[in-house]
Amino acid sequence: MSSRNGNAAGRLIALIADVLAVILVVWIVMYLLDANRANDLVQWVHNAADFLAGWSRDLFTFDEKWARVVCGYGLAAVVYLFVGHAVAGRISR
C-alpha cells in the first residue's frame, strides 16, 4: 500500500512541476509573439511566470530583451522540470 501512495505522490509532484513549466513556456511564447499585455489571460500568465521565475528572471544580461526572457524564464522551467521529476522519482521508489 505504501508503494501505491508513493506512486500517487510522485505523480502529483511531477504533474505540478509540469504545470509550472508550462506556465513559464506559455509566457515565453506569448512574449515572443508580442501578445496583447492588456488582455487578462496574458496578464495572469505574465504575473504567474514572474512569480515562478523571480529567482532567475534577471539572471542573464543579454543585450536583446527576448534573449533575457527566453533564458531567464526558460531556465526556471527546466529547473522546475528537473527538480520536480527527480523528487517524484525518489518518492515513487
XYZ file of C-alpha atoms in Angstrom:
93
model
C 0.000 0.000 0.000
C 2.813 2.478 0.766
C 4.244 1.906 -2.721
C 0.914 2.934 -4.151
C 0.846 6.119 -2.059
C 4.399 6.900 -3.130
C 3.457 6.472 -6.772
C 0.450 8.768 -6.385
C 2.510 11.395 -4.566
C 5.251 11.122 -7.169
C 2.760 11.557 -10.000
C 1.272 14.595 -8.259
C 4.671 16.235 -7.797
C 5.592 15.535 -11.433
C 2.255 16.986 -12.565
C 2.778 20.152 -10.516
C 6.293 20.561 -11.952
C 4.886 20.102 -15.466
C 2.177 22.725 -14.910
C 4.694 25.245 -13.562
C 6.978 24.665 -16.541
C 4.074 25.008 -18.976
C 3.108 28.372 -17.475
C 6.677 29.598 -17.975
C 6.863 28.301 -21.547
C 3.475 29.817 -22.385
C 4.745 33.189 -21.164
C 7.901 32.865 -23.300
C 5.762 32.110 -26.368
C 3.363 34.962 -25.580
C 6.298 37.340 -25.179
C 7.928 36.233 -28.435
C 4.618 36.552 -30.302
C 4.050 40.009 -28.776
C 0.785 39.084 -27.056
C -1.514 41.916 -26.007
C -0.431 42.764 -22.463
C -3.797 44.416 -21.776
C -5.521 41.021 -22.114
C -6.476 39.443 -18.785
C -5.146 35.982 -19.690
C -1.827 37.414 -20.841
C -1.556 39.445 -17.637
C -2.326 36.387 -15.499
C 0.262 34.235 -17.281
C 2.842 37.039 -17.071
C 2.240 37.569 -13.349
C 2.400 33.836 -12.637
C 5.590 33.476 -14.695
C 7.159 36.468 -12.926
C 6.412 34.859 -9.570
C 7.726 31.437 -10.634
C 10.875 32.826 -12.231
C 11.581 35.516 -9.647
C 14.944 33.926 -8.837
C 16.073 33.569 -12.483
C 14.225 36.352 -14.302
C 17.127 38.837 -14.417
C 19.945 36.337 -14.087
C 21.245 36.957 -17.617
C 22.257 40.323 -19.055
C 21.969 39.819 -22.799
C 21.553 42.975 -24.863
C 18.416 41.644 -26.504
C 15.329 41.608 -24.263
C 13.926 38.489 -25.965
C 17.113 36.557 -25.118
C 16.836 37.570 -21.452
C 13.199 36.435 -21.371
C 13.910 33.106 -23.072
C 16.944 32.321 -20.906
C 15.604 33.610 -17.587
C 12.151 32.054 -17.771
C 13.418 29.032 -19.713
C 15.981 28.238 -17.024
C 13.253 28.328 -14.389
C 11.107 25.952 -16.474
C 13.982 23.494 -16.892
C 14.822 23.608 -13.177
C 11.173 23.008 -12.185
C 11.006 20.039 -14.552
C 14.340 18.571 -13.470
C 13.854 19.015 -9.728
C 10.163 18.097 -9.787
C 10.714 14.885 -11.705
C 13.790 13.975 -9.648
C 11.810 14.378 -6.428
C 8.877 12.488 -7.937
C 11.184 9.638 -8.919
C 12.643 9.414 -5.424
C 9.216 9.378 -3.816
C 7.907 6.745 -6.214
C 10.672 4.289 -5.326
